Short mmCIF file of C-alpha atoms in Angstrom, two decimals:
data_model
loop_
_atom_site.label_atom_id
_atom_site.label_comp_id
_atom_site.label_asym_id
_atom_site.label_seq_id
_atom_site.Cartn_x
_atom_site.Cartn_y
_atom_site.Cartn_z
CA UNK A 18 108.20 134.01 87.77
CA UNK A 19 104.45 133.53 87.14
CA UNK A 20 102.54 130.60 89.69
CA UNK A 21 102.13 129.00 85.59
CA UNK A 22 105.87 129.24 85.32
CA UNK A 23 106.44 127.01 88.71
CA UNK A 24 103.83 124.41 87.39
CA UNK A 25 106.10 124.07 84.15
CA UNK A 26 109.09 123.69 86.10
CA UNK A 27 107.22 120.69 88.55
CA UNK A 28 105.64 119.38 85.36
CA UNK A 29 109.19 119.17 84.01
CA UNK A 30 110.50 117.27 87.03
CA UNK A 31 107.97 114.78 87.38
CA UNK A 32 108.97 114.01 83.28
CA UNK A 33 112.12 113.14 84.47
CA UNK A 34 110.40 111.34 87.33
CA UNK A 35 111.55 113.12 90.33
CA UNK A 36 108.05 113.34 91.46
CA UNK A 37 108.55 114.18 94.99
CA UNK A 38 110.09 117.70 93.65
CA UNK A 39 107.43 118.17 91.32
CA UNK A 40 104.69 117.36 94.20
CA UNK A 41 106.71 120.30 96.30
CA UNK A 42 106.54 122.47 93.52
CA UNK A 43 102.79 121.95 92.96
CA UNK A 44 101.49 122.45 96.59
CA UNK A 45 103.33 125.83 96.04
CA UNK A 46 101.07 126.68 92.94
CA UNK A 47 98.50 125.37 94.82
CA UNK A 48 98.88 128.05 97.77
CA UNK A 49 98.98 130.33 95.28
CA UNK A 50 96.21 129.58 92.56
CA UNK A 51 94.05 127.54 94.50
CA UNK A 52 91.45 127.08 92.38
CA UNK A 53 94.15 126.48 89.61
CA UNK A 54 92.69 122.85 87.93
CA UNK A 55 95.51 122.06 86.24
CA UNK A 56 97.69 122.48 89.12
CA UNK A 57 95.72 119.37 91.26
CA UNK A 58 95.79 117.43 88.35
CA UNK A 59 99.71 117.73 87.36
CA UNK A 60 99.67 117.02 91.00
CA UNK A 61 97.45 113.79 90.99
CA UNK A 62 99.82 112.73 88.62
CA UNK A 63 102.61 112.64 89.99
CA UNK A 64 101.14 110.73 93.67
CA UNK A 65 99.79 108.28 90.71
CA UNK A 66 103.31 107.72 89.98
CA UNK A 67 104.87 107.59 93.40
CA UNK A 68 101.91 104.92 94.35
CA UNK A 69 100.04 107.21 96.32
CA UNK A 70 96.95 106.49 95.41
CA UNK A 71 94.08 107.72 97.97
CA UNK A 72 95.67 110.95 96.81
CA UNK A 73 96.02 111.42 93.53
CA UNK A 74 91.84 110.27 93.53
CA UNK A 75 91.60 113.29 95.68
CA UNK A 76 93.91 115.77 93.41
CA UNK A 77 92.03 114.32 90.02
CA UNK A 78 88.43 114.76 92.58
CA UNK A 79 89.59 118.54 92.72
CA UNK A 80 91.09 119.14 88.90
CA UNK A 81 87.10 117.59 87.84
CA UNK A 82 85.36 119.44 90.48
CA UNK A 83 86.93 122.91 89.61
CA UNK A 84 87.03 122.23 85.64
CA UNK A 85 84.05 119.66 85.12
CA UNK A 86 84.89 118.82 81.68
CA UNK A 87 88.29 117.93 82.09
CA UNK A 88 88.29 114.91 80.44
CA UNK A 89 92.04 113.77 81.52
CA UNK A 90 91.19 113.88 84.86
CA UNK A 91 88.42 111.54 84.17
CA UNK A 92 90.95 109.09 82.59
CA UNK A 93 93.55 108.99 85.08
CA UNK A 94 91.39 108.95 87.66
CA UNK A 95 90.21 105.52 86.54
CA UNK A 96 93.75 104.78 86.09
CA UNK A 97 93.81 105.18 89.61
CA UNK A 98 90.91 102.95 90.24
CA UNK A 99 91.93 100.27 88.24
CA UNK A 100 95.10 99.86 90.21
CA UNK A 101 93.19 99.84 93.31
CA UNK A 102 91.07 97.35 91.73
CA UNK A 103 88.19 99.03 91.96
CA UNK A 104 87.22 98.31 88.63
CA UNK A 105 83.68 99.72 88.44
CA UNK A 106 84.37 102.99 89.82
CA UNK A 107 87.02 102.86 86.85
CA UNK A 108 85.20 102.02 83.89
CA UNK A 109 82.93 104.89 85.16
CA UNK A 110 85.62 107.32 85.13
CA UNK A 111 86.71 106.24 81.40
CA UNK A 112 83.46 106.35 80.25
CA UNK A 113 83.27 110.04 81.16
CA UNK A 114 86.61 110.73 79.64
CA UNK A 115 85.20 109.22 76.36
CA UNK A 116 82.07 111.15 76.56
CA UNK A 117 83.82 114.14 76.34
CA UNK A 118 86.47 113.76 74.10
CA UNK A 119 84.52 110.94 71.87
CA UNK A 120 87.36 111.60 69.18
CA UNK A 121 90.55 110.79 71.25
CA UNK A 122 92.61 107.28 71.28
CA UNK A 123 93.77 107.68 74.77
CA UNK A 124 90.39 106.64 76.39
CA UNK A 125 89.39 103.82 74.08
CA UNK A 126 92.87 102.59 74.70
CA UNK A 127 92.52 102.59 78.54
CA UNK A 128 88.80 101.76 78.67
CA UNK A 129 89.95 98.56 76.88
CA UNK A 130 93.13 97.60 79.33
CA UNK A 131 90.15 97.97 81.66
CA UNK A 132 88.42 95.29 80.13
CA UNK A 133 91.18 92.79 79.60
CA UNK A 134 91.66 93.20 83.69
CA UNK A 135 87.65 92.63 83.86
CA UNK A 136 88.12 89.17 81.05
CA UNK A 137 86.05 91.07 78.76
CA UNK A 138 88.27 90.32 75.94
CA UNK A 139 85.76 90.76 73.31
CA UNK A 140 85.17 94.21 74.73
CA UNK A 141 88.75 95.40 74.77
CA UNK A 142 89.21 94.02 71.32
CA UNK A 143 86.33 96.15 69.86
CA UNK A 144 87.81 99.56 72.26
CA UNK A 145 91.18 98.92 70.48
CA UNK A 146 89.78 98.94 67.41
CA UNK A 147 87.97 102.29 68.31
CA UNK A 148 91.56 103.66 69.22
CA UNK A 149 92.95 102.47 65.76
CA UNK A 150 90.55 103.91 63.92
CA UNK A 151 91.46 107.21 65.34
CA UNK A 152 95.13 106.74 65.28
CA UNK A 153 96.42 104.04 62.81
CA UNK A 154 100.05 103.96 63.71
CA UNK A 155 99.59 104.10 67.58
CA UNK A 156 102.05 101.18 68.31
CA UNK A 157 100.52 100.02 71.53
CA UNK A 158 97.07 99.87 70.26
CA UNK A 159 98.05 96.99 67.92
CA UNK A 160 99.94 95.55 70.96
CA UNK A 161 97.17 95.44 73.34
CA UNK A 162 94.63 94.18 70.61
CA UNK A 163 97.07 91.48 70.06
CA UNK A 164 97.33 90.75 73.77
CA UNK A 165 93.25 90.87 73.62
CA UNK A 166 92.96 88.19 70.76
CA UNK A 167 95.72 85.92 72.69
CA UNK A 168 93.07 86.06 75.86
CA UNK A 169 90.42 85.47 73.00
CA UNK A 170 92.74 82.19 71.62
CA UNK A 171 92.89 83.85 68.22
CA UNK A 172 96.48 83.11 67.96
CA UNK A 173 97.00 84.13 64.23
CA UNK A 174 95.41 87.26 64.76
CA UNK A 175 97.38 88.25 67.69
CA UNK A 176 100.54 87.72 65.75
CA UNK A 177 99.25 89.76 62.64
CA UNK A 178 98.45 92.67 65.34
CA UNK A 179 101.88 92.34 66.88
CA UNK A 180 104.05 91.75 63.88
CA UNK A 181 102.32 95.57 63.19
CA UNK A 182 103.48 96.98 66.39
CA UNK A 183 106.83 95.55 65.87
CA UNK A 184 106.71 97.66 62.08
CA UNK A 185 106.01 100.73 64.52
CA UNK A 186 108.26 99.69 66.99
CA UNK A 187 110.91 97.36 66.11
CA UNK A 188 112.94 98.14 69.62
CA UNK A 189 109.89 96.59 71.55
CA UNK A 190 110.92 94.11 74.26
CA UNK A 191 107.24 93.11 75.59
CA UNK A 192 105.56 92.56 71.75
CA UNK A 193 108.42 90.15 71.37
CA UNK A 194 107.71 88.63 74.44
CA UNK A 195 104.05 88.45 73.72
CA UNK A 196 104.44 87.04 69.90
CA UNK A 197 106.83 84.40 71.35
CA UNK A 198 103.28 83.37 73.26
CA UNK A 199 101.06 83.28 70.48
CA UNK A 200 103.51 81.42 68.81
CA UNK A 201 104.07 78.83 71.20
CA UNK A 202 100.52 77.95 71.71
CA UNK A 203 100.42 77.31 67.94
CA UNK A 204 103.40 75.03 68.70
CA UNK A 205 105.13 77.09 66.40
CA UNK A 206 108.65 76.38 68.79
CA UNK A 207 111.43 77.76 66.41
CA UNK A 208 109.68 81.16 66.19
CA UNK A 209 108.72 81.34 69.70
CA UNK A 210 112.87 80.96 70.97
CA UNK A 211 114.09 83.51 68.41
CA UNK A 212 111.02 85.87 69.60
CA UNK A 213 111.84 85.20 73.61
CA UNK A 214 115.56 85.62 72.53
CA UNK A 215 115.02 88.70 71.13
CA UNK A 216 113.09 90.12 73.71
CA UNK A 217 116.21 89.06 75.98
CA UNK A 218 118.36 90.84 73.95
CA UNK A 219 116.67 94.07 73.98
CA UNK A 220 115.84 93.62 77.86
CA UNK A 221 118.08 92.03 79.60
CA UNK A 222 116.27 92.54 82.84
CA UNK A 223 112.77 91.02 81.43
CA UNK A 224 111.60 88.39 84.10
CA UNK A 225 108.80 86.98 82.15
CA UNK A 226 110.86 86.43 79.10
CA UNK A 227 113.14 84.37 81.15
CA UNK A 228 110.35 82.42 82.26
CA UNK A 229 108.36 82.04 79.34
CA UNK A 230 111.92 81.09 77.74
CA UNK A 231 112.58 78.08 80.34
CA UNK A 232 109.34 76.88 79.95
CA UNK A 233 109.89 76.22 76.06
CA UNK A 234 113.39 74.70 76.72
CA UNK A 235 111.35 72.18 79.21
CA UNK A 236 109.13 71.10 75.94
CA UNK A 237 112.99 70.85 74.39
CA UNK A 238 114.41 68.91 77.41
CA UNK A 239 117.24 71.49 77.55
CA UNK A 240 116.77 71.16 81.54
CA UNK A 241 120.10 73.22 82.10
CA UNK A 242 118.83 76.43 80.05
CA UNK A 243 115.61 76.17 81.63
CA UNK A 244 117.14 76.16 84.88
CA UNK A 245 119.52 79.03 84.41
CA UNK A 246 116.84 80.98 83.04
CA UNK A 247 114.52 80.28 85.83
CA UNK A 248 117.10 81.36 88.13
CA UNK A 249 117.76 84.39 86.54
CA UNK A 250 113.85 85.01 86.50
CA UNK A 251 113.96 84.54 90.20
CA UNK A 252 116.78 86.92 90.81
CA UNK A 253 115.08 89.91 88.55
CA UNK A 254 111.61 89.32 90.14
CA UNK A 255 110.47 90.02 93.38
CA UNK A 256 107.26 88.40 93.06
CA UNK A 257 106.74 84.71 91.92
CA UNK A 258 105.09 83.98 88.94
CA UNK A 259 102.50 81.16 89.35
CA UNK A 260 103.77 78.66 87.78
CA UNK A 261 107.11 78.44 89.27
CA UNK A 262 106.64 76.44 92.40
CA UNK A 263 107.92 72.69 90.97
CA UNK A 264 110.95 74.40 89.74
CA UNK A 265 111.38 76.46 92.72
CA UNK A 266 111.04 73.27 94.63
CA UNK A 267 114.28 71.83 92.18
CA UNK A 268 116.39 74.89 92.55
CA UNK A 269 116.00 75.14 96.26
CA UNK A 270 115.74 71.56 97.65
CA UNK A 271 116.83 72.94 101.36
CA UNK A 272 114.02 74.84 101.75
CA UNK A 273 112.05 71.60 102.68
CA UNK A 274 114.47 71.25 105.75
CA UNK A 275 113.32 71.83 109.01
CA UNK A 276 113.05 75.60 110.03
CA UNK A 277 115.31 76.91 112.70
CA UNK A 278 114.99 80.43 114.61
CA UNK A 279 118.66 80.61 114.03
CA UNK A 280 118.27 80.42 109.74
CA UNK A 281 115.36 83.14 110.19
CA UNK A 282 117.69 85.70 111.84
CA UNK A 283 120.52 85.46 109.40
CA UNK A 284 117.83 85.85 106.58
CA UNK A 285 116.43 88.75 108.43
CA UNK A 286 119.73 90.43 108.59
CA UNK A 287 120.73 89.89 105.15
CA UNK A 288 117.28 91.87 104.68
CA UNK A 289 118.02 94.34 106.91
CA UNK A 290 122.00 95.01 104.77
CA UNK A 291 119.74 94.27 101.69
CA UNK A 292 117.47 97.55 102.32
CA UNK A 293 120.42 99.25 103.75
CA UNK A 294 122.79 99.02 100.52
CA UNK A 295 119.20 99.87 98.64
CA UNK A 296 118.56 96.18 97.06
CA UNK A 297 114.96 96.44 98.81
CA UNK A 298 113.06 93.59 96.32
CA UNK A 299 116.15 91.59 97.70
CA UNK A 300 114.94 92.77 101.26
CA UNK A 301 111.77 91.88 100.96
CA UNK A 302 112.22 88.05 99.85
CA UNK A 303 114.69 87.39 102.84
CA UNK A 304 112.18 88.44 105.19
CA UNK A 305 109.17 86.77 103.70
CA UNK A 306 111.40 83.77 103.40
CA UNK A 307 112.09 84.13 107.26
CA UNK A 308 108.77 84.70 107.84
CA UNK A 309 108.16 81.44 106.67
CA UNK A 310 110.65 79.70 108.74
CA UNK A 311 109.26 81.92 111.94
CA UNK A 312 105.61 83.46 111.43
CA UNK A 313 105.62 84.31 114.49
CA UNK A 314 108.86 86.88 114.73
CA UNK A 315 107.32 90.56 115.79
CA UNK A 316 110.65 91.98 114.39
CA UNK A 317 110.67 90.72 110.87
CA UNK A 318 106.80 92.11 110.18
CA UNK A 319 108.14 95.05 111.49
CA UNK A 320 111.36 95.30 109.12
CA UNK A 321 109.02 93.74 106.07
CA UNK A 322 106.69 96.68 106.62
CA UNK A 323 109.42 99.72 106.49
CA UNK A 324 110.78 98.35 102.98
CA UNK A 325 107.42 97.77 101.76
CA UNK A 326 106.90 101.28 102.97
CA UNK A 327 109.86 103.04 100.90
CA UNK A 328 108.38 101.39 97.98
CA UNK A 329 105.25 103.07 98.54
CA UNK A 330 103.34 99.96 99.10
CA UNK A 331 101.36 101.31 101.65
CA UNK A 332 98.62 98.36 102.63
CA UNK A 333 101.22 95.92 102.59
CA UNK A 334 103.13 97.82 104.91
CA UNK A 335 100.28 98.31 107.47
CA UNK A 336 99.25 94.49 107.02
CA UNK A 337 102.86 93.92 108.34
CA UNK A 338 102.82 96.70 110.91
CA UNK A 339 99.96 95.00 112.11
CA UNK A 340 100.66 91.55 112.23
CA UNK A 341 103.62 93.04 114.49
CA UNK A 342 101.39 94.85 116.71
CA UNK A 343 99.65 91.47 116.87
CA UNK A 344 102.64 89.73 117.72
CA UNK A 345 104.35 92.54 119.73
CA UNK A 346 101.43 95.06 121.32
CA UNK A 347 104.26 96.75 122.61
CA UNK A 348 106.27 97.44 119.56
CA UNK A 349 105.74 101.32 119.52
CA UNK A 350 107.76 101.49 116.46
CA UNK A 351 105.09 99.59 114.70
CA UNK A 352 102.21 101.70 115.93
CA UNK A 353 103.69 105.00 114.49
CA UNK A 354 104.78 103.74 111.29
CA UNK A 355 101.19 102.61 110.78
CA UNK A 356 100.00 105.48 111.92
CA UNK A 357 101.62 107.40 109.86
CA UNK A 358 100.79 105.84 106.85
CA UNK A 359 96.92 106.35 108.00
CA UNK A 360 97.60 110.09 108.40
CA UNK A 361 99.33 109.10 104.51
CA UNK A 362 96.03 107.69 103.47
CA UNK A 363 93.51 110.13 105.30
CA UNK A 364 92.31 108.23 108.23
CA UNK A 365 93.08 110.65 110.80
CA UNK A 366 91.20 109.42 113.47
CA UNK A 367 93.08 105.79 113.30
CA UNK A 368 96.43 107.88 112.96
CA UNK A 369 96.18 109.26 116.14
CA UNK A 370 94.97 106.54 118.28
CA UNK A 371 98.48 104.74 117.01
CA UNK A 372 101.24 107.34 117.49
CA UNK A 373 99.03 107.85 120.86
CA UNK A 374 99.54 104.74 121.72
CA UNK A 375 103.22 105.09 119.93
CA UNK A 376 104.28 107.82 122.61
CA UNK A 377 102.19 106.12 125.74
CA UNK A 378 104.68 103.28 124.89
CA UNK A 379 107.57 105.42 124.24
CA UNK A 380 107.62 108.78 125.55
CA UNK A 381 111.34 109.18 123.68
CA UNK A 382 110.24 108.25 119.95
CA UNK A 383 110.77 111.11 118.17
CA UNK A 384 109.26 109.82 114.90
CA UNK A 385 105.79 109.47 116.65
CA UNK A 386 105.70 113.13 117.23
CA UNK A 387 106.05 113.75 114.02
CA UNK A 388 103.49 111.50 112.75
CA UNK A 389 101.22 113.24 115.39
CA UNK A 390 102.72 116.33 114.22
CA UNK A 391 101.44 115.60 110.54
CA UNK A 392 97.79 114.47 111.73
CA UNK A 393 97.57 117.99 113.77
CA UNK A 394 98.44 120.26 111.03
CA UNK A 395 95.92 118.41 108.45
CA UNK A 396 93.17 118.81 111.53
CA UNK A 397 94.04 122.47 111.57
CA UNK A 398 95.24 122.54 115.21
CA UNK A 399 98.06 124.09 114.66
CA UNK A 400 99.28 124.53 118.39
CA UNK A 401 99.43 120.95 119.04
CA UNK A 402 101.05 120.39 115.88
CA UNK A 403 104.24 122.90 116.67
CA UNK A 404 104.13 121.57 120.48
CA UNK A 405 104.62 118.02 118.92
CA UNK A 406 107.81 119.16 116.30
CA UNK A 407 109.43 121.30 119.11
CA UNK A 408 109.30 117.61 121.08
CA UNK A 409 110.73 115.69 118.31
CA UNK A 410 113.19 118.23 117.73
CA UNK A 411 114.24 117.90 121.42
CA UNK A 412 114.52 114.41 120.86
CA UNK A 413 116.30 114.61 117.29
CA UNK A 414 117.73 118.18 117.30
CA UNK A 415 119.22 117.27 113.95
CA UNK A 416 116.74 116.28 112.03
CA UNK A 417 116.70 117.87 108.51
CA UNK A 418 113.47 116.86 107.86
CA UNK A 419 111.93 117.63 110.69
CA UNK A 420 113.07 121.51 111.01
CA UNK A 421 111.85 121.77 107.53
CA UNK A 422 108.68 121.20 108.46
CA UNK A 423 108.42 123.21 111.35
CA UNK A 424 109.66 125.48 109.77
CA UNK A 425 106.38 125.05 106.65
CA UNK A 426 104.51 125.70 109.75
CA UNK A 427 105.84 128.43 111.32
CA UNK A 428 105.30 130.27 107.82
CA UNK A 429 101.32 129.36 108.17
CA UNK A 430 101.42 130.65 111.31
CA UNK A 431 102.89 134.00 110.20
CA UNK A 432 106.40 133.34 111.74
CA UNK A 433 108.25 134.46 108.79
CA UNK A 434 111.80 134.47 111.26
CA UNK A 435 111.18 131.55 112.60
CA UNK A 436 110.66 129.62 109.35
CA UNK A 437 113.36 130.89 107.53
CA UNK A 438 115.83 129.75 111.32
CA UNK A 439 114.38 126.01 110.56
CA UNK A 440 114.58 125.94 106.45
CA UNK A 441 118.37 127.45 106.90
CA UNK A 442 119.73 125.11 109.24
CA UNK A 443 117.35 122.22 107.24
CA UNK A 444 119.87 123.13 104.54
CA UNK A 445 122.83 123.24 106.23
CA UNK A 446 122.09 119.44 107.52
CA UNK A 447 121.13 118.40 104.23
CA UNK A 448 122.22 120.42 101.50
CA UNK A 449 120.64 118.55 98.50
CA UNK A 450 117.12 118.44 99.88
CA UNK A 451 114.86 119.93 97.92
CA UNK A 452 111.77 120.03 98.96
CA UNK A 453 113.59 122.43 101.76
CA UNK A 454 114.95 124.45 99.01
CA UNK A 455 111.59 124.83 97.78
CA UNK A 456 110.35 126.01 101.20
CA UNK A 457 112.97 128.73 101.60
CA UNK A 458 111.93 129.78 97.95
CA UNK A 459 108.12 130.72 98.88
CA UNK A 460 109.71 132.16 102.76
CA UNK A 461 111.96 134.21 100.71
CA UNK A 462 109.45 135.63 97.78
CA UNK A 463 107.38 136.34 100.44
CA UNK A 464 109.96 138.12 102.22
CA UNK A 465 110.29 140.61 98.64
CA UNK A 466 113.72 138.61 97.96
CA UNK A 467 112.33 137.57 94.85
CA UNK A 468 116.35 137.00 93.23
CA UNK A 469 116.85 134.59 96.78
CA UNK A 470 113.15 132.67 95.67
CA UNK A 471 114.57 132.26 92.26
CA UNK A 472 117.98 131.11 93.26
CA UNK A 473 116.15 128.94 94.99
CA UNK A 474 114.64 127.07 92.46
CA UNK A 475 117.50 127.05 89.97
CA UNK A 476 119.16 125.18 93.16
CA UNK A 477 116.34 122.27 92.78
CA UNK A 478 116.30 122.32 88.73
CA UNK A 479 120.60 121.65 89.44
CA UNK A 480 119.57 119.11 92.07
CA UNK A 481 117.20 117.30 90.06
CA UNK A 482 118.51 117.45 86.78
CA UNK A 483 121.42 114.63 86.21
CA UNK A 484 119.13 112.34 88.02
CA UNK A 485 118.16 110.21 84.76
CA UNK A 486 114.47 109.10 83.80
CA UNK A 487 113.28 105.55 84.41
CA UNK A 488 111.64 103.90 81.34
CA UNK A 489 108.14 104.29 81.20
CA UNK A 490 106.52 100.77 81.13
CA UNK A 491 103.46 101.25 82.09
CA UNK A 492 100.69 101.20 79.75
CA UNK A 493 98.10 104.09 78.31
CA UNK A 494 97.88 106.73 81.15
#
């Protein structure tokens, strides 16, 4: 199996969305082919996707830097910057993208999301039309035009541009949802219900159709539908929509009662079984609900910042990690989660002073070794970085993760034995973890057991495979 082979087989997974394989599978081309441009930017991708997004600027940085005309990498790049909001840097990037391929619908498309963020609406209505031109039946060109001439208040003509998305794509929850807008501001009422309906029925999990429904059964004074559907808005969204706070104050009347520490806890542990059985959006409004009640409560910043953390939200969770410090300077917990997340983001030199400070507090926290662990190997001291896994392994001895990546340094350091000792018993702790898997695979092809490698990754491709795709929602990337 070629290094080009692997990067099919990552590019593959990350289709099917299990990025985090497809990430382990890249750094493996990487080692291999590193120079390899398509490599870094298969592997920007996929952090792009996960949310992590200081490094998939770096991997799209390489991809452009070793293949300057790779236009792609220009564009998702400023995909990258536009989530970060840095919206300059962005239309920079898509500018470049367009430059060199002049004749492609992708970068007018995203160039002109860019400029519906920025309120140039004229703009992204005339970089839509540049897409169509290009490619008359691309479905979402016509939607985000019509989404550009509703910001415009041409209402008529962001119907005719979303009745021709619909002809493309009849199955189309959002241009429903949209039309039903454009409609409703030309107070055309009986169209806008059947089109929020409909975009209902083909999403049943659409928040904003819910709550662009309710607000048209309020000009009805159907006060019941409006209120189940702003409930049901409430339950599918984590995040409130601005206009919801009279309603919210309606549905939850006891919210206006005086706070006591004792309702805080009991919303902070519903948070804490919340993240536990997996529900973490459900999490994360119990404990910003408690924090409410009880700013002040170390513990609740501290359990806020690990679920916004497993989402990936990564300055959310240091805002919370610090506001526990703040509250707590003690909590060594909160020190090495946010240093590790600086490691995450490449601020090494923050990273350490916090798991430092993590392991001055509390000598027995294994987890801060391995953050320190982490911030040694990507400083190249390589000692300190195996002196700080052997500790947390003495701590946690069984560890999965942990002896895996000892055991990704031992094979740096030339300890071919050793690594394959960690990897093995990685496995036999956890025997559907991957990345793991995907260690052994390199230990063993280096080793000449080139049928072991490959059984290897058949293993991950089993793993990986039944685990079904998410819908992708998001727009032109």
């Amino acid at each position: 199996m070629t290094a080009k082979d692997l990067l099919n087989q990552g590019v593959n997974l990350a289709r099917r969305r299990d990025c985090t394989g497809a990430i382990a599978i890249f750094n493996t081309v990487i080692e291999y082919l590193p120079n390899y441009a398509k490599a870094y930017y298969n592997r920007g991708s996929a952090h792009y996707t996960l949310g992590n997004y200081a490094r998939a600027i770096e991997d799209f940085s390489w991809a452009i830097h070793l293949s300057p005309d790779y236009a792609s990498a220009y564009i998702n790049r400023g995909n990258v910057q536009r989530q970060l909001g840095h919206l300059d840097a962005a239309l920079d990037d898509f500018e470049h993208g367009i430059q060199l391929t002049p004749l492609s619908a992708r970068g007018y498309c995203n160039r002109g999301l860019l400029r519906l963020d920025m309120g140039n609406y004229t703009g992204a209505v005339r970089d839509f039309d540049y897409a169509l031109k290009l490619e008359p039946h691309l479905p979402r060109g016509y939607l985000w035009r019509g989404v550009a001439w509703l910001q415009c208040g041409d209402f008529s003509l962001a119907i005719h541009d979303l009745n021709r998305a619909l002809t493309l794509t009849p199955d189309c929850a959002k241009t429903y949802n949209y039309r039903g807008l454009a409609h409703f501001y030309q107070a055309e009422h009986p169209q806008a219900m059947a089109d929020f309906d409909q975009a209902i029925s083909l999403s049943q999990n659409f928040a904003d159709a819910y709550n662009n429904r309710a607000t048209l059964q309020m000009e009805f004074g159907d006060y019941r539908g409006a209120m189940q559907d702003y409930c049901k808005a409430l339950k599918l969204s984590p995040s409130l929509p601005k206009g919801y706070p009279q309603t919210l104050e309606q549905l939850h009347p006891e919210l206006q009662d005086s706070p006591t520490s004792g309702k805080a806890a009991l919303l902070n542990n519903r948070g804490n079984t919340r993240a536990t059985l997996g529900d973490s959006h459900g999490a994360l409004d119990d404990y910003t609900e408690a924090l409410r009640l009880a700013p002040n409560h170390a513990y609740i910043h501290h359990n806020r910042g690990l679920v916004q953390l497993y989402l990936h939200h990564y300055e959310l969770a240091v805002t919370d990690f610090s506001a526990a410090i703040r509250l707590n300077p003690q909590c060594a917990e909160a020190f090495s989660h946010r240093g590790g997340i600086r490691q995450h983001l490449g601020d090494l030199d923050k990273a350490l002073q916090d798991v430092n400070r993590a392991i001055e507090l509390t000598p027995s926290l294994a987890t801060a070794y391995v953050h320190r662990g982490r911030i040694y190997v990507d400083l190249h001291n390589y000692q300190a970085a195996m002196a700080d896994f052997d500790q947390a392994l003495i701590l946690q001895p069984n560890a999965a993760h942990t002896l895996n990546e000892r055991s990704v340094l031992r094979f740096r350091l030339k300890d071919v034995e050793g690594a394959l000792a960690d990897v093995n018993r990685a496995l036999e702790l956890q025997p559907q973890f991957s990345d793991a898997y995907i260690n052994r695979s390199l230990i063993r092809f280096d080793r000449g057991d080139r049928s072991g490698a490959f059984s290897d990754i058949d293993v991950v491709m089993t793993i990986h495979q039944h685990r079904p795709a998410p819908p992708d929602d998001r727009a032109i990337a």
